XYZ file of C-alpha atoms in Angstrom:
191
model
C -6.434 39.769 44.209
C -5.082 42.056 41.794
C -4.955 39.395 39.428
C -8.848 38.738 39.954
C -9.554 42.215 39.227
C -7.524 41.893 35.683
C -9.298 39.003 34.826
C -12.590 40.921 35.567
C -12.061 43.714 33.936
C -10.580 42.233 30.722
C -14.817 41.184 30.532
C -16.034 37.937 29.003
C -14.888 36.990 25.486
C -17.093 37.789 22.816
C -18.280 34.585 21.379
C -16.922 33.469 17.905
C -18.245 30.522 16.223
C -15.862 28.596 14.096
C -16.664 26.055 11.943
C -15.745 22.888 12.558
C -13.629 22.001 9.670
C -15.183 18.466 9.321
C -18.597 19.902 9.082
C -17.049 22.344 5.917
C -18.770 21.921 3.203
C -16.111 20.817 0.082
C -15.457 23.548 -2.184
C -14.630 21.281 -4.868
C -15.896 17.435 -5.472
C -15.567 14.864 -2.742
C -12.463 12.244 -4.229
C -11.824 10.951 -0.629
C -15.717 10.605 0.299
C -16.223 8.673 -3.007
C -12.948 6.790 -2.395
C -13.774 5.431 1.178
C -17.321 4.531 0.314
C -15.484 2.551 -2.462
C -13.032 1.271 0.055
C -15.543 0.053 2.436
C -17.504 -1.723 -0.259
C -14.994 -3.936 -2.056
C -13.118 -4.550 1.335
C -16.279 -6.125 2.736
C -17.364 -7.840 -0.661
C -13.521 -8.620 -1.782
C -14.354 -9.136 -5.536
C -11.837 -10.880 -8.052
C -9.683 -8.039 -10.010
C -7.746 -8.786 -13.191
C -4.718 -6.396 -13.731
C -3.346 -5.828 -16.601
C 0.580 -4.072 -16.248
C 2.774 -2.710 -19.231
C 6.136 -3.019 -19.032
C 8.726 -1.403 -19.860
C 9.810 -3.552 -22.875
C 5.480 -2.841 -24.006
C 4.988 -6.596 -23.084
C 1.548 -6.708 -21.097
C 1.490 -9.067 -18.054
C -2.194 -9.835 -16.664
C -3.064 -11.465 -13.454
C -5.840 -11.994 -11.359
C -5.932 -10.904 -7.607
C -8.949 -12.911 -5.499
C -7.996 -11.060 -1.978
C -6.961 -7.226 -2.254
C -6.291 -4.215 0.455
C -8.300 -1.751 -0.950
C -7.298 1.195 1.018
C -3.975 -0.035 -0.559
C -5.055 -0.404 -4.093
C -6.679 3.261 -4.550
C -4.033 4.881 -2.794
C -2.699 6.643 -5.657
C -6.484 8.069 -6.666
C -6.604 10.053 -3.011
C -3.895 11.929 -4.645
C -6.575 13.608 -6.591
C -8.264 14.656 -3.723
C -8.352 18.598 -3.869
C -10.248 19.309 -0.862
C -7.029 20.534 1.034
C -7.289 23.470 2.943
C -3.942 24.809 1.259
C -5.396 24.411 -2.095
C -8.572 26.687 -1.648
C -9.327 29.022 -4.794
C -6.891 27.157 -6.225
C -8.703 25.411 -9.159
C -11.366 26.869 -11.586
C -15.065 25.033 -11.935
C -16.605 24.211 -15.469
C -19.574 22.497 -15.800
C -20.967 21.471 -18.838
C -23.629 18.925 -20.244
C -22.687 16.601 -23.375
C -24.997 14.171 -25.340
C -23.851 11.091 -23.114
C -24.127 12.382 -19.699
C -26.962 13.716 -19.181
C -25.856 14.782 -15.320
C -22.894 16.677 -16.741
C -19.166 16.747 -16.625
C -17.703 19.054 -13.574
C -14.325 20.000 -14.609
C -11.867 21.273 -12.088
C -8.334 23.034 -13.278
C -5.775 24.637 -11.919
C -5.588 28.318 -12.054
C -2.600 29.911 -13.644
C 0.328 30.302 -11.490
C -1.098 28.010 -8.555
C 1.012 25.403 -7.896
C -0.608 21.939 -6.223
C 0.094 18.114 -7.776
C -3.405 17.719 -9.436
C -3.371 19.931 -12.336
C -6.958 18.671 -13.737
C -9.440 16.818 -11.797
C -12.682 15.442 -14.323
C -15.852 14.411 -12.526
C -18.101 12.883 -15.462
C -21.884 11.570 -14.219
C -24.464 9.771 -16.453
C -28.010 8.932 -15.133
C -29.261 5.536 -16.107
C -30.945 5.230 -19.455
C -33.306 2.680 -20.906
C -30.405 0.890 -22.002
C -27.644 1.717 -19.796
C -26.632 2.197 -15.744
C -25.959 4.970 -14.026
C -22.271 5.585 -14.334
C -19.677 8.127 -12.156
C -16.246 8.656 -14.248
C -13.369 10.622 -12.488
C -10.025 10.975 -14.503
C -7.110 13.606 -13.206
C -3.406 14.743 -13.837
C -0.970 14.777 -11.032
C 2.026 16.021 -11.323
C 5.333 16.824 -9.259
C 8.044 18.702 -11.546
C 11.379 20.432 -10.355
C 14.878 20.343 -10.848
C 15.560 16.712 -10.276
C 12.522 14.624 -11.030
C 9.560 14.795 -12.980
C 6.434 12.815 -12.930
C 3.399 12.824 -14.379
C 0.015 10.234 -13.699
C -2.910 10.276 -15.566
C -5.704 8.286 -13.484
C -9.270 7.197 -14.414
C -11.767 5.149 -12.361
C -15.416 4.467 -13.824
C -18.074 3.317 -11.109
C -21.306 1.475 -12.217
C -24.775 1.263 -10.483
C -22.876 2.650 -7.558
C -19.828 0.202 -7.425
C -16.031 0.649 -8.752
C -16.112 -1.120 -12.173
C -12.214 -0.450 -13.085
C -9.419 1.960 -13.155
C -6.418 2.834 -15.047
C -3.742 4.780 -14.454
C -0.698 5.691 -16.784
C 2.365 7.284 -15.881
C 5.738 8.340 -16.540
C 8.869 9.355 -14.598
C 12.222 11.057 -14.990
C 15.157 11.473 -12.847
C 17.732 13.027 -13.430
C 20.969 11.644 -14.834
C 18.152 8.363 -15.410
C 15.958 7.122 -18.457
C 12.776 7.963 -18.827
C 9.738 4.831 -17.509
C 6.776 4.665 -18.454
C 4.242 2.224 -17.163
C 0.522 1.813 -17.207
C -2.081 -0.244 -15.068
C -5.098 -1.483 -15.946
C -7.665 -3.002 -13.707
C -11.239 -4.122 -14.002
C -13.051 -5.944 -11.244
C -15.013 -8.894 -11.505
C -18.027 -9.604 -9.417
């Protein structure tokens, strides 16, 4: 009984509404809601990609892939995905209009003395044109430095008329004690 009468008297709650944190609104650009529409598209359509991989010794190798895991190819782009709730505040927004896209360029970079892995993330839209599509460019630097290893990626991916054209990405790493690779990836998909 006595416990009753606590209860009671502690009165109801007052309500709070909290946000459900998939219904949030990004703060910054949506990589991983660009990504999985990507995803979905070429996993149900399955084009033919041709890579194209540097090697170490600069020799490039090129091949052509008819079946591919997308989730598996664009791993590394989710990377750039900034929409973390630890990274909040943690980048500065530029927008600016240039000559060949029209829409604008959205640039998003790290604010001094923030550390997160995507130093810049570059979100580059061009409406269609009498003579050209509409295109979507993202390109971003991820990092991951510290005493033992260093690495650095620089990734681009160019979508046209709504569907991933090709990518790049170039990187290098360092370990300690190790020599310095550097590799790069190219890949364009054919319809």
């Amino acid at each position: 009984m006595a416990a009753l009468l606590l209860l009671a008297a502690c009165g109801p709650e007052e309500a709070t509404v909290r946000p459900n944190p998939a219904n949030r609104k990004p703060d910054y650009f949506d990589v991983k809601g660009l990504l999985d529409g990507q995803v979905a598209r070429l996993n149900q359509q399955q084009p033919v990609v041709e890579k194209q991989v540097q090697l170490r010794n600069g020799t490039t190798d090129t091949t052509r892939v008819t079946k591919t895991d997308w989730s598996k190819e664009l791993q590394i782009f989710y990377q750039a995905d900034i929409n973390k709730p630890a990274l909040r505040g943690a980048y500065s927004k530029s927008v600016s209009a240039s000559y060949n896209t029209p829409d604008g360029v959205s640039t998003y970079k790290l604010k001094p003395s923030t550390e997160a892995p995507v130093a810049l993330l570059v979100i580059g839209n061009a409406a269609a044109t009498a003579t050209a599509s509409p295109t979507q460019e993202l390109a971003a630097v991820i990092r991951q430095d510290n005493p033992l290893f260093y690495s650095q990626k620089r990734l681009r991916l160019s979508i046209l008329n709504g569907q991933l054209a090709e990518y790049s990405v170039q990187g290098v790493q360092k370990l300690v004690l190790f020599d310095t690779v550097r590799y790069s990836v190219r890949v364009k998909v054919v319809r």
